[in-house]
């Protein structure tokens, strides 16, 4: 089996590539041509996967790539995925995260219509939530250019499935974290600062809204579900979530307690990190995935936070020497 992963150098792409290699797949990772390439997350498996160049902004490059590789499965994980940046670069976000999905689906239609296609949808699409918890049938109310773009990507995937009989599915993934999460995301920012504060590199942690609540899971659990969705006889969309919600404040408490510190002694609120429109409360209901596919997350909230803090401690201890 051959799989193509866009966004292979990201958190999810790296975990998915590992997972598929263990399943015996031939894994192709799509990367953009760049003068500064960052392969940090996939360095340990770089010699086991085939890196191929194409760009979500360039449809011809996608068609040529799919014609050459002829993958059995395509996982579209590439996106401009950091919500705050989507306000400062809304048009570019739309090009990658919305129109980019149309481009790759068109390429699939022309070059490999029998391939199975996975689209990474996001819980941010629910935004100002209209019901709690959120299911596959909850209406979307996006609250950022990123979320609006993801809604487009979600519905264009449904549209190609229904219009062209392509096996195309969307996984509506709630927040999923890991030691490989980018440091610009609040969870990894917290665990990175906790390690630096504990080792004397920092004295304060500046944050925005610490009352917003998210349904946080482990990225390694969620990529397994992406694969499971493409093994079904019929394509359908699934919410992937733990069903438990925690506030940023609770994340802080858990992270600082790993190193026996009180978060209130170190956290300061900084208006620079407040969103123009906040998403206050996300919690997903993944009973459809559990009932139909037997998927259950293996790492709980406390285990996730501890895993991330310990990984950052280890990294900063190596710097300290």
PDB file of C-alpha atoms in Angstrom:
ATOM      1  CA  UNK A   1       0.000   0.000   0.000  1.00  0.00           C
ATOM      2  CA  UNK A   2       1.184   3.485  -0.884  1.00  0.00           C
ATOM      3  CA  UNK A   3       0.199   6.546   1.161  1.00  0.00           C
ATOM      4  CA  UNK A   4       0.847  10.209   0.426  1.00  0.00           C
ATOM      5  CA  UNK A   5       0.868  12.631   3.382  1.00  0.00           C
ATOM      6  CA  UNK A   6       0.728  16.385   2.834  1.00  0.00           C
ATOM      7  CA  UNK A   7       2.078  18.260   5.844  1.00  0.00           C
ATOM      8  CA  UNK A   8       4.370  15.334   6.693  1.00  0.00           C
ATOM      9  CA  UNK A   9       6.801  17.590   8.581  1.00  0.00           C
ATOM     10  CA  UNK A  10       4.089  18.717  11.025  1.00  0.00           C
ATOM     11  CA  UNK A  11       3.041  17.139  14.312  1.00  0.00           C
ATOM     12  CA  UNK A  12       0.271  14.944  12.851  1.00  0.00           C
ATOM     13  CA  UNK A  13       2.197  14.129   9.683  1.00  0.00           C
ATOM     14  CA  UNK A  14       5.167  12.790  11.626  1.00  0.00           C
ATOM     15  CA  UNK A  15       3.025  10.565  13.870  1.00  0.00           C
ATOM     16  CA  UNK A  16       0.978   9.339  10.901  1.00  0.00           C
ATOM     17  CA  UNK A  17       4.118   8.519   8.891  1.00  0.00           C
ATOM     18  CA  UNK A  18       5.433   6.449  11.826  1.00  0.00           C
ATOM     19  CA  UNK A  19       2.102   4.664  12.177  1.00  0.00           C
ATOM     20  CA  UNK A  20       1.848   3.816   8.462  1.00  0.00           C
ATOM     21  CA  UNK A  21       5.454   2.596   8.312  1.00  0.00           C
ATOM     22  CA  UNK A  22       4.647   0.193  11.159  1.00  0.00           C
ATOM     23  CA  UNK A  23       1.700  -1.032   9.065  1.00  0.00           C
ATOM     24  CA  UNK A  24       4.079  -1.793   6.189  1.00  0.00           C
ATOM     25  CA  UNK A  25       3.080   1.129   3.946  1.00  0.00           C
ATOM     26  CA  UNK A  26       5.285   2.793   1.380  1.00  0.00           C
ATOM     27  CA  UNK A  27       5.056   6.380   2.672  1.00  0.00           C
ATOM     28  CA  UNK A  28       5.452   9.491   0.517  1.00  0.00           C
ATOM     29  CA  UNK A  29       5.672  12.848   2.275  1.00  0.00           C
ATOM     30  CA  UNK A  30       4.809  15.975   0.308  1.00  0.00           C
ATOM     31  CA  UNK A  31       7.008  18.971   1.092  1.00  0.00           C
ATOM     32  CA  UNK A  32       7.143  22.486  -0.325  1.00  0.00           C
ATOM     33  CA  UNK A  33      10.282  23.780  -1.974  1.00  0.00           C
ATOM     34  CA  UNK A  34      11.878  25.980   0.684  1.00  0.00           C
ATOM     35  CA  UNK A  35      15.256  27.562   1.308  1.00  0.00           C
ATOM     36  CA  UNK A  36      14.946  26.676   5.004  1.00  0.00           C
ATOM     37  CA  UNK A  37      13.582  23.171   5.361  1.00  0.00           C
ATOM     38  CA  UNK A  38      12.584  21.908   8.787  1.00  0.00           C
ATOM     39  CA  UNK A  39      12.609  18.130   9.091  1.00  0.00           C
ATOM     40  CA  UNK A  40      13.061  18.059  12.878  1.00  0.00           C
ATOM     41  CA  UNK A  41       9.930  15.977  13.542  1.00  0.00           C
ATOM     42  CA  UNK A  42      10.727  13.347  10.898  1.00  0.00           C
ATOM     43  CA  UNK A  43      14.534  13.154  11.133  1.00  0.00           C
ATOM     44  CA  UNK A  44      14.334   9.733  12.803  1.00  0.00           C
ATOM     45  CA  UNK A  45      12.301   8.253   9.896  1.00  0.00           C
ATOM     46  CA  UNK A  46      13.555  10.417   7.009  1.00  0.00           C
ATOM     47  CA  UNK A  47      15.462   7.530   5.438  1.00  0.00           C
ATOM     48  CA  UNK A  48      12.333   5.330   5.526  1.00  0.00           C
ATOM     49  CA  UNK A  49       9.967   7.673   3.682  1.00  0.00           C
ATOM     50  CA  UNK A  50      10.108   9.228   0.221  1.00  0.00           C
ATOM     51  CA  UNK A  51       9.995  13.038   0.292  1.00  0.00           C
ATOM     52  CA  UNK A  52       8.380  14.500  -2.827  1.00  0.00           C
ATOM     53  CA  UNK A  53       7.900  18.148  -3.818  1.00  0.00           C
ATOM     54  CA  UNK A  54       4.604  19.832  -4.639  1.00  0.00           C
ATOM     55  CA  UNK A  55       2.602  22.777  -3.334  1.00  0.00           C
ATOM     56  CA  UNK A  56      -1.063  23.280  -2.386  1.00  0.00           C
ATOM     57  CA  UNK A  57      -0.844  26.662  -4.159  1.00  0.00           C
ATOM     58  CA  UNK A  58       0.145  25.014  -7.466  1.00  0.00           C
ATOM     59  CA  UNK A  59      -2.403  22.566  -8.872  1.00  0.00           C
ATOM     60  CA  UNK A  60      -0.201  21.351 -11.727  1.00  0.00           C
ATOM     61  CA  UNK A  61       2.465  20.246  -9.243  1.00  0.00           C
ATOM     62  CA  UNK A  62      -0.201  18.244  -7.370  1.00  0.00           C
ATOM     63  CA  UNK A  63      -1.471  16.553 -10.544  1.00  0.00           C
ATOM     64  CA  UNK A  64       2.066  15.602 -11.611  1.00  0.00           C
ATOM     65  CA  UNK A  65       2.858  14.256  -8.146  1.00  0.00           C
ATOM     66  CA  UNK A  66      -0.280  12.095  -7.951  1.00  0.00           C
ATOM     67  CA  UNK A  67       0.265  10.812 -11.497  1.00  0.00           C
ATOM     68  CA  UNK A  68       3.801   9.773 -10.581  1.00  0.00           C
ATOM     69  CA  UNK A  69       3.085   8.225  -7.148  1.00  0.00           C
ATOM     70  CA  UNK A  70      -0.408   6.760  -7.748  1.00  0.00           C
ATOM     71  CA  UNK A  71      -1.099   6.478  -3.988  1.00  0.00           C
ATOM     72  CA  UNK A  72      -3.792   4.205  -2.523  1.00  0.00           C
ATOM     73  CA  UNK A  73      -4.432   6.678   0.302  1.00  0.00           C
ATOM     74  CA  UNK A  74      -3.960  10.448   0.571  1.00  0.00           C
ATOM     75  CA  UNK A  75      -3.927  12.278   3.895  1.00  0.00           C
ATOM     76  CA  UNK A  76      -4.284  16.045   3.463  1.00  0.00           C
ATOM     77  CA  UNK A  77      -2.806  17.423   6.698  1.00  0.00           C
ATOM     78  CA  UNK A  78      -1.096  20.489   5.202  1.00  0.00           C
ATOM     79  CA  UNK A  79      -2.613  23.853   6.145  1.00  0.00           C
ATOM     80  CA  UNK A  80      -1.809  27.251   7.586  1.00  0.00           C
ATOM     81  CA  UNK A  81      -2.796  25.858  10.952  1.00  0.00           C
ATOM     82  CA  UNK A  82      -2.021  28.491  13.602  1.00  0.00           C
ATOM     83  CA  UNK A  83      -5.253  30.360  14.404  1.00  0.00           C
ATOM     84  CA  UNK A  84      -3.746  33.742  15.501  1.00  0.00           C
ATOM     85  CA  UNK A  85      -1.732  34.002  12.262  1.00  0.00           C
ATOM     86  CA  UNK A  86      -4.926  33.555  10.251  1.00  0.00           C
ATOM     87  CA  UNK A  87      -5.994  37.071  11.316  1.00  0.00           C
ATOM     88  CA  UNK A  88      -2.750  38.648  10.118  1.00  0.00           C
ATOM     89  CA  UNK A  89      -2.617  36.533   6.914  1.00  0.00           C
ATOM     90  CA  UNK A  90      -6.283  35.782   6.144  1.00  0.00           C
ATOM     91  CA  UNK A  91      -5.924  35.579   2.349  1.00  0.00           C
ATOM     92  CA  UNK A  92      -2.937  33.226   2.463  1.00  0.00           C
ATOM     93  CA  UNK A  93      -4.794  31.116   5.039  1.00  0.00           C
ATOM     94  CA  UNK A  94      -7.706  30.840   2.610  1.00  0.00           C
ATOM     95  CA  UNK A  95      -5.396  29.876  -0.262  1.00  0.00           C
ATOM     96  CA  UNK A  96      -3.796  27.010   1.668  1.00  0.00           C
ATOM     97  CA  UNK A  97      -6.486  25.831   4.060  1.00  0.00           C
ATOM     98  CA  UNK A  98      -9.572  26.318   1.858  1.00  0.00           C
ATOM     99  CA  UNK A  99      -8.753  26.522  -1.863  1.00  0.00           C
ATOM    100  CA  UNK A 100      -5.791  24.166  -1.359  1.00  0.00           C
ATOM    101  CA  UNK A 101      -8.284  21.380  -0.594  1.00  0.00           C
ATOM    102  CA  UNK A 102     -10.086  22.048  -3.898  1.00  0.00           C
ATOM    103  CA  UNK A 103      -6.786  21.895  -5.742  1.00  0.00           C
ATOM    104  CA  UNK A 104      -5.768  18.541  -4.301  1.00  0.00           C
ATOM    105  CA  UNK A 105      -9.261  17.051  -4.779  1.00  0.00           C
ATOM    106  CA  UNK A 106      -9.216  18.150  -8.426  1.00  0.00           C
ATOM    107  CA  UNK A 107      -5.788  16.532  -8.772  1.00  0.00           C
ATOM    108  CA  UNK A 108      -7.198  13.317  -7.257  1.00  0.00           C
ATOM    109  CA  UNK A 109     -10.121  13.420  -9.695  1.00  0.00           C
ATOM    110  CA  UNK A 110      -7.779  13.724 -12.686  1.00  0.00           C
ATOM    111  CA  UNK A 111      -4.816  11.593 -11.627  1.00  0.00           C
ATOM    112  CA  UNK A 112      -5.976   8.865  -9.201  1.00  0.00           C
ATOM    113  CA  UNK A 113      -9.784   8.840  -8.724  1.00  0.00           C
ATOM    114  CA  UNK A 114      -9.701   5.435  -7.005  1.00  0.00           C
ATOM    115  CA  UNK A 115      -7.467   6.682  -4.176  1.00  0.00           C
ATOM    116  CA  UNK A 116      -8.999   7.177  -0.724  1.00  0.00           C
ATOM    117  CA  UNK A 117      -8.757  10.750   0.552  1.00  0.00           C
ATOM    118  CA  UNK A 118      -8.648  12.038   4.128  1.00  0.00           C
ATOM    119  CA  UNK A 119      -9.236  15.736   4.902  1.00  0.00           C
ATOM    120  CA  UNK A 120      -8.144  17.178   8.248  1.00  0.00           C
ATOM    121  CA  UNK A 121     -11.148  19.126   9.506  1.00  0.00           C
ATOM    122  CA  UNK A 122     -11.053  20.962  12.827  1.00  0.00           C
ATOM    123  CA  UNK A 123     -13.151  21.517  15.938  1.00  0.00           C
ATOM    124  CA  UNK A 124     -12.468  25.251  15.419  1.00  0.00           C
ATOM    125  CA  UNK A 125     -15.231  25.047  12.770  1.00  0.00           C
ATOM    126  CA  UNK A 126     -17.777  24.907  15.630  1.00  0.00           C
ATOM    127  CA  UNK A 127     -16.446  28.215  17.001  1.00  0.00           C
ATOM    128  CA  UNK A 128     -19.250  29.923  18.906  1.00  0.00           C
ATOM    129  CA  UNK A 129     -20.803  26.570  19.703  1.00  0.00           C
ATOM    130  CA  UNK A 130     -24.513  26.045  19.110  1.00  0.00           C
ATOM    131  CA  UNK A 131     -24.742  22.864  21.212  1.00  0.00           C
ATOM    132  CA  UNK A 132     -22.681  20.999  23.799  1.00  0.00           C
ATOM    133  CA  UNK A 133     -21.119  18.552  23.174  1.00  0.00           C
ATOM    134  CA  UNK A 134     -20.431  18.892  19.451  1.00  0.00           C
ATOM    135  CA  UNK A 135     -21.256  15.992  17.088  1.00  0.00           C
ATOM    136  CA  UNK A 136     -21.068  15.366  13.334  1.00  0.00           C
ATOM    137  CA  UNK A 137     -24.473  17.083  13.046  1.00  0.00           C
ATOM    138  CA  UNK A 138     -23.728  20.235  15.088  1.00  0.00           C
ATOM    139  CA  UNK A 139     -23.904  23.367  12.866  1.00  0.00           C
ATOM    140  CA  UNK A 140     -20.636  25.222  12.303  1.00  0.00           C
ATOM    141  CA  UNK A 141     -20.096  28.805  13.538  1.00  0.00           C
ATOM    142  CA  UNK A 142     -16.439  29.583  12.693  1.00  0.00           C
ATOM    143  CA  UNK A 143     -14.766  32.449  14.574  1.00  0.00           C
ATOM    144  CA  UNK A 144     -11.465  32.967  12.728  1.00  0.00           C
ATOM    145  CA  UNK A 145     -10.212  33.064   9.134  1.00  0.00           C
ATOM    146  CA  UNK A 146      -8.593  29.676   9.844  1.00  0.00           C
ATOM    147  CA  UNK A 147     -11.900  28.158  10.985  1.00  0.00           C
ATOM    148  CA  UNK A 148     -13.812  29.644   8.020  1.00  0.00           C
ATOM    149  CA  UNK A 149     -11.211  28.119   5.679  1.00  0.00           C
ATOM    150  CA  UNK A 150     -11.547  24.744   7.391  1.00  0.00           C
ATOM    151  CA  UNK A 151     -15.335  24.834   6.919  1.00  0.00           C
ATOM    152  CA  UNK A 152     -14.778  25.348   3.184  1.00  0.00           C
ATOM    153  CA  UNK A 153     -12.297  22.450   3.096  1.00  0.00           C
ATOM    154  CA  UNK A 154     -14.769  20.259   4.970  1.00  0.00           C
ATOM    155  CA  UNK A 155     -17.705  20.923   2.668  1.00  0.00           C
ATOM    156  CA  UNK A 156     -15.726  20.741  -0.576  1.00  0.00           C
ATOM    157  CA  UNK A 157     -14.612  17.265   0.538  1.00  0.00           C
ATOM    158  CA  UNK A 158     -18.255  16.262   1.079  1.00  0.00           C
ATOM    159  CA  UNK A 159     -19.089  17.798  -2.299  1.00  0.00           C
ATOM    160  CA  UNK A 160     -16.454  15.773  -4.200  1.00  0.00           C
ATOM    161  CA  UNK A 161     -17.574  12.607  -2.425  1.00  0.00           C
ATOM    162  CA  UNK A 162     -21.171  13.154  -3.477  1.00  0.00           C
ATOM    163  CA  UNK A 163     -20.481  14.589  -6.947  1.00  0.00           C
ATOM    164  CA  UNK A 164     -17.682  12.397  -8.256  1.00  0.00           C
ATOM    165  CA  UNK A 165     -18.001   9.204  -6.191  1.00  0.00           C
ATOM    166  CA  UNK A 166     -14.553   9.746  -4.668  1.00  0.00           C
ATOM    167  CA  UNK A 167     -13.817   7.992  -1.355  1.00  0.00           C
ATOM    168  CA  UNK A 168     -13.286  11.248   0.532  1.00  0.00           C
ATOM    169  CA  UNK A 169     -13.784  11.697   4.283  1.00  0.00           C
ATOM    170  CA  UNK A 170     -13.230  14.419   6.863  1.00  0.00           C
ATOM    171  CA  UNK A 171     -12.084  13.813  10.403  1.00  0.00           C
ATOM    172  CA  UNK A 172     -13.336  16.616  12.656  1.00  0.00           C
ATOM    173  CA  UNK A 173     -10.452  16.460  15.098  1.00  0.00           C
ATOM    174  CA  UNK A 174     -10.603  18.266  18.397  1.00  0.00           C
ATOM    175  CA  UNK A 175      -7.377  19.674  19.870  1.00  0.00           C
ATOM    176  CA  UNK A 176      -4.632  17.083  19.906  1.00  0.00           C
ATOM    177  CA  UNK A 177      -1.206  17.744  21.337  1.00  0.00           C
ATOM    178  CA  UNK A 178       2.170  16.064  21.862  1.00  0.00           C
ATOM    179  CA  UNK A 179       5.833  16.850  22.536  1.00  0.00           C
ATOM    180  CA  UNK A 180       6.037  17.574  18.785  1.00  0.00           C
ATOM    181  CA  UNK A 181       3.478  20.385  18.917  1.00  0.00           C
ATOM    182  CA  UNK A 182       4.776  23.751  17.690  1.00  0.00           C
ATOM    183  CA  UNK A 183       5.799  26.142  20.470  1.00  0.00           C
ATOM    184  CA  UNK A 184       3.393  28.803  19.197  1.00  0.00           C
ATOM    185  CA  UNK A 185       0.433  26.661  20.372  1.00  0.00           C
ATOM    186  CA  UNK A 186      -0.673  27.359  23.932  1.00  0.00           C
ATOM    187  CA  UNK A 187      -0.190  23.804  25.250  1.00  0.00           C
ATOM    188  CA  UNK A 188       3.389  23.467  24.041  1.00  0.00           C
ATOM    189  CA  UNK A 189       4.127  27.079  24.968  1.00  0.00           C
ATOM    190  CA  UNK A 190       3.077  26.214  28.528  1.00  0.00           C
ATOM    191  CA  UNK A 191       5.115  23.000  28.815  1.00  0.00           C
ATOM    192  CA  UNK A 192       8.171  24.639  27.229  1.00  0.00           C
ATOM    193  CA  UNK A 193       7.995  27.573  29.673  1.00  0.00           C
ATOM    194  CA  UNK A 194       7.396  25.242  32.631  1.00  0.00           C
ATOM    195  CA  UNK A 195      10.647  23.444  31.812  1.00  0.00           C
ATOM    196  CA  UNK A 196      12.544  26.720  31.336  1.00  0.00           C
ATOM    197  CA  UNK A 197      11.171  28.216  34.579  1.00  0.00           C
ATOM    198  CA  UNK A 198      12.035  25.058  36.524  1.00  0.00           C
ATOM    199  CA  UNK A 199      15.620  25.125  35.196  1.00  0.00           C
ATOM    200  CA  UNK A 200      16.080  28.879  35.729  1.00  0.00           C
ATOM    201  CA  UNK A 201      15.939  30.047  32.092  1.00  0.00           C
ATOM    202  CA  UNK A 202      12.696  32.059  32.555  1.00  0.00           C
ATOM    203  CA  UNK A 203      10.850  33.825  35.376  1.00  0.00           C
ATOM    204  CA  UNK A 204       7.392  34.459  33.861  1.00  0.00           C
ATOM    205  CA  UNK A 205       4.946  32.902  31.397  1.00  0.00           C
ATOM    206  CA  UNK A 206       2.867  35.473  29.425  1.00  0.00           C
ATOM    207  CA  UNK A 207      -0.533  34.158  28.237  1.00  0.00           C
ATOM    208  CA  UNK A 208      -3.849  35.413  26.829  1.00  0.00           C
ATOM    209  CA  UNK A 209      -7.237  34.026  27.876  1.00  0.00           C
ATOM    210  CA  UNK A 210      -6.726  31.200  30.395  1.00  0.00           C
ATOM    211  CA  UNK A 211     -10.455  30.511  30.865  1.00  0.00           C
ATOM    212  CA  UNK A 212     -11.119  29.098  27.374  1.00  0.00           C
ATOM    213  CA  UNK A 213     -11.818  25.355  27.420  1.00  0.00           C
ATOM    214  CA  UNK A 214     -10.707  22.683  24.974  1.00  0.00           C
ATOM    215  CA  UNK A 215     -11.072  18.958  24.483  1.00  0.00           C
ATOM    216  CA  UNK A 216      -7.394  17.903  24.443  1.00  0.00           C
ATOM    217  CA  UNK A 217      -6.153  14.507  23.278  1.00  0.00           C
ATOM    218  CA  UNK A 218      -2.864  12.912  22.180  1.00  0.00           C
ATOM    219  CA  UNK A 219      -1.909  13.296  18.507  1.00  0.00           C
ATOM    220  CA  UNK A 220      -0.643   9.699  18.354  1.00  0.00           C
ATOM    221  CA  UNK A 221      -4.139   8.439  19.216  1.00  0.00           C
ATOM    222  CA  UNK A 222      -5.777  10.676  16.625  1.00  0.00           C
ATOM    223  CA  UNK A 223      -3.651   9.683  13.612  1.00  0.00           C
ATOM    224  CA  UNK A 224      -4.649   6.057  14.234  1.00  0.00           C
ATOM    225  CA  UNK A 225      -8.235   7.178  13.737  1.00  0.00           C
ATOM    226  CA  UNK A 226      -7.380   8.875  10.420  1.00  0.00           C
ATOM    227  CA  UNK A 227      -6.196   5.531   9.097  1.00  0.00           C
ATOM    228  CA  UNK A 228      -9.228   3.679  10.486  1.00  0.00           C
ATOM    229  CA  UNK A 229     -11.559   6.054   8.614  1.00  0.00           C
ATOM    230  CA  UNK A 230      -9.982   5.088   5.285  1.00  0.00           C
ATOM    231  CA  UNK A 231     -10.338   1.338   5.956  1.00  0.00           C
ATOM    232  CA  UNK A 232     -14.149   1.460   5.911  1.00  0.00           C
ATOM    233  CA  UNK A 233     -16.343   0.208   3.055  1.00  0.00           C
ATOM    234  CA  UNK A 234     -18.265   3.487   2.813  1.00  0.00           C
ATOM    235  CA  UNK A 235     -16.857   7.013   3.264  1.00  0.00           C
ATOM    236  CA  UNK A 236     -18.311   9.042   6.133  1.00  0.00           C
ATOM    237  CA  UNK A 237     -17.165  11.799   8.474  1.00  0.00           C
ATOM    238  CA  UNK A 238     -16.314  11.404  12.157  1.00  0.00           C
ATOM    239  CA  UNK A 239     -15.756  13.618  15.196  1.00  0.00           C
ATOM    240  CA  UNK A 240     -12.583  12.593  17.031  1.00  0.00           C
ATOM    241  CA  UNK A 241     -12.397  13.783  20.635  1.00  0.00           C
ATOM    242  CA  UNK A 242     -11.897  12.611  24.205  1.00  0.00           C
ATOM    243  CA  UNK A 243     -15.299  13.910  25.349  1.00  0.00           C
ATOM    244  CA  UNK A 244     -13.628  15.710  28.273  1.00  0.00           C
ATOM    245  CA  UNK A 245     -13.015  19.431  28.425  1.00  0.00           C
ATOM    246  CA  UNK A 246     -10.323  21.317  30.368  1.00  0.00           C
ATOM    247  CA  UNK A 247      -9.520  25.015  30.656  1.00  0.00           C
ATOM    248  CA  UNK A 248      -6.128  26.547  29.911  1.00  0.00           C
ATOM    249  CA  UNK A 249      -5.984  27.222  33.665  1.00  0.00           C
ATOM    250  CA  UNK A 250      -6.364  23.474  34.368  1.00  0.00           C
ATOM    251  CA  UNK A 251      -3.622  22.760  31.833  1.00  0.00           C
ATOM    252  CA  UNK A 252      -1.412  25.231  33.699  1.00  0.00           C
ATOM    253  CA  UNK A 253      -2.142  23.592  37.053  1.00  0.00           C
ATOM    254  CA  UNK A 254      -1.344  20.130  35.686  1.00  0.00           C
ATOM    255  CA  UNK A 255       1.847  21.259  33.899  1.00  0.00           C
ATOM    256  CA  UNK A 256       3.344  23.204  36.837  1.00  0.00           C
ATOM    257  CA  UNK A 257       2.451  20.414  39.271  1.00  0.00           C
ATOM    258  CA  UNK A 258       4.689  18.028  37.272  1.00  0.00           C
ATOM    259  CA  UNK A 259       7.673  20.128  38.446  1.00  0.00           C
ATOM    260  CA  UNK A 260       6.180  20.923  41.906  1.00  0.00           C
ATOM    261  CA  UNK A 261       5.550  24.616  41.230  1.00  0.00           C
ATOM    262  CA  UNK A 262       2.445  26.822  41.646  1.00  0.00           C
ATOM    263  CA  UNK A 263       1.385  28.283  38.285  1.00  0.00           C
ATOM    264  CA  UNK A 264       0.001  31.455  39.921  1.00  0.00           C
ATOM    265  CA  UNK A 265       3.527  32.499  40.895  1.00  0.00           C
ATOM    266  CA  UNK A 266       4.643  32.661  37.256  1.00  0.00           C
ATOM    267  CA  UNK A 267       1.747  33.327  34.847  1.00  0.00           C
ATOM    268  CA  UNK A 268       0.981  36.886  33.707  1.00  0.00           C
ATOM    269  CA  UNK A 269      -1.816  37.933  31.358  1.00  0.00           C
ATOM    270  CA  UNK A 270      -0.648  39.670  28.199  1.00  0.00           C
ATOM    271  CA  UNK A 271      -3.246  41.417  25.959  1.00  0.00           C
ATOM    272  CA  UNK A 272      -1.076  40.656  22.897  1.00  0.00           C
ATOM    273  CA  UNK A 273      -2.197  37.037  23.101  1.00  0.00           C
ATOM    274  CA  UNK A 274      -5.960  37.697  23.207  1.00  0.00           C
ATOM    275  CA  UNK A 275      -7.929  36.672  20.093  1.00  0.00           C
ATOM    276  CA  UNK A 276     -10.177  39.240  18.312  1.00  0.00           C
ATOM    277  CA  UNK A 277     -13.033  36.681  18.552  1.00  0.00           C
ATOM    278  CA  UNK A 278     -12.656  33.970  21.164  1.00  0.00           C
ATOM    279  CA  UNK A 279     -13.793  30.356  21.021  1.00  0.00           C
ATOM    280  CA  UNK A 280     -14.750  29.708  24.625  1.00  0.00           C
ATOM    281  CA  UNK A 281     -15.752  26.088  24.957  1.00  0.00           C
ATOM    282  CA  UNK A 282     -15.150  23.036  22.760  1.00  0.00           C
ATOM    283  CA  UNK A 283     -16.009  19.468  23.749  1.00  0.00           C
ATOM    284  CA  UNK A 284     -16.557  16.679  21.255  1.00  0.00           C
ATOM    285  CA  UNK A 285     -18.832  13.648  21.198  1.00  0.00           C
ATOM    286  CA  UNK A 286     -17.009  10.864  19.349  1.00  0.00           C
ATOM    287  CA  UNK A 287     -19.576   8.134  20.095  1.00  0.00           C
ATOM    288  CA  UNK A 288     -20.057   7.518  16.351  1.00  0.00           C
ATOM    289  CA  UNK A 289     -16.332   6.710  15.976  1.00  0.00           C
ATOM    290  CA  UNK A 290     -16.347   4.564  19.115  1.00  0.00           C
ATOM    291  CA  UNK A 291     -19.484   2.640  18.126  1.00  0.00           C
ATOM    292  CA  UNK A 292     -18.715   2.138  14.429  1.00  0.00           C
ATOM    293  CA  UNK A 293     -14.929   1.819  14.489  1.00  0.00           C
ATOM    294  CA  UNK A 294     -14.108   0.867  18.063  1.00  0.00           C
ATOM    295  CA  UNK A 295     -11.773   3.849  18.443  1.00  0.00           C
ATOM    296  CA  UNK A 296     -10.883   4.957  21.965  1.00  0.00           C
ATOM    297  CA  UNK A 297      -8.054   7.295  22.994  1.00  0.00           C
ATOM    298  CA  UNK A 298      -5.305   5.607  25.028  1.00  0.00           C
ATOM    299  CA  UNK A 299      -3.625   8.691  26.581  1.00  0.00           C
ATOM    300  CA  UNK A 300      -5.638  10.759  29.098  1.00  0.00           C
ATOM    301  CA  UNK A 301      -5.304  14.490  29.873  1.00  0.00           C
ATOM    302  CA  UNK A 302      -2.943  14.088  32.835  1.00  0.00           C
ATOM    303  CA  UNK A 303      -0.765  11.616  30.921  1.00  0.00           C
ATOM    304  CA  UNK A 304      -0.579  13.984  27.950  1.00  0.00           C
ATOM    305  CA  UNK A 305       0.477  16.986  30.043  1.00  0.00           C
ATOM    306  CA  UNK A 306       3.092  14.946  31.903  1.00  0.00           C
ATOM    307  CA  UNK A 307       4.472  13.520  28.639  1.00  0.00           C
ATOM    308  CA  UNK A 308       4.878  17.015  27.190  1.00  0.00           C
ATOM    309  CA  UNK A 309       6.457  18.585  30.294  1.00  0.00           C
ATOM    310  CA  UNK A 310       8.927  15.715  30.692  1.00  0.00           C
ATOM    311  CA  UNK A 311       9.965  15.922  27.021  1.00  0.00           C
ATOM    312  CA  UNK A 312      10.609  19.676  27.326  1.00  0.00           C
ATOM    313  CA  UNK A 313      12.491  19.203  30.611  1.00  0.00           C
ATOM    314  CA  UNK A 314      14.734  16.651  28.964  1.00  0.00           C
ATOM    315  CA  UNK A 315      15.398  18.980  26.038  1.00  0.00           C
ATOM    316  CA  UNK A 316      16.263  21.991  28.220  1.00  0.00           C
ATOM    317  CA  UNK A 317      18.372  19.905  30.598  1.00  0.00           C
ATOM    318  CA  UNK A 318      20.472  18.913  27.577  1.00  0.00           C
ATOM    319  CA  UNK A 319      20.922  22.631  26.772  1.00  0.00           C
ATOM    320  CA  UNK A 320      21.879  23.381  30.368  1.00  0.00           C
ATOM    321  CA  UNK A 321      24.367  20.511  30.373  1.00  0.00           C
TER     322      UNK A 321
END
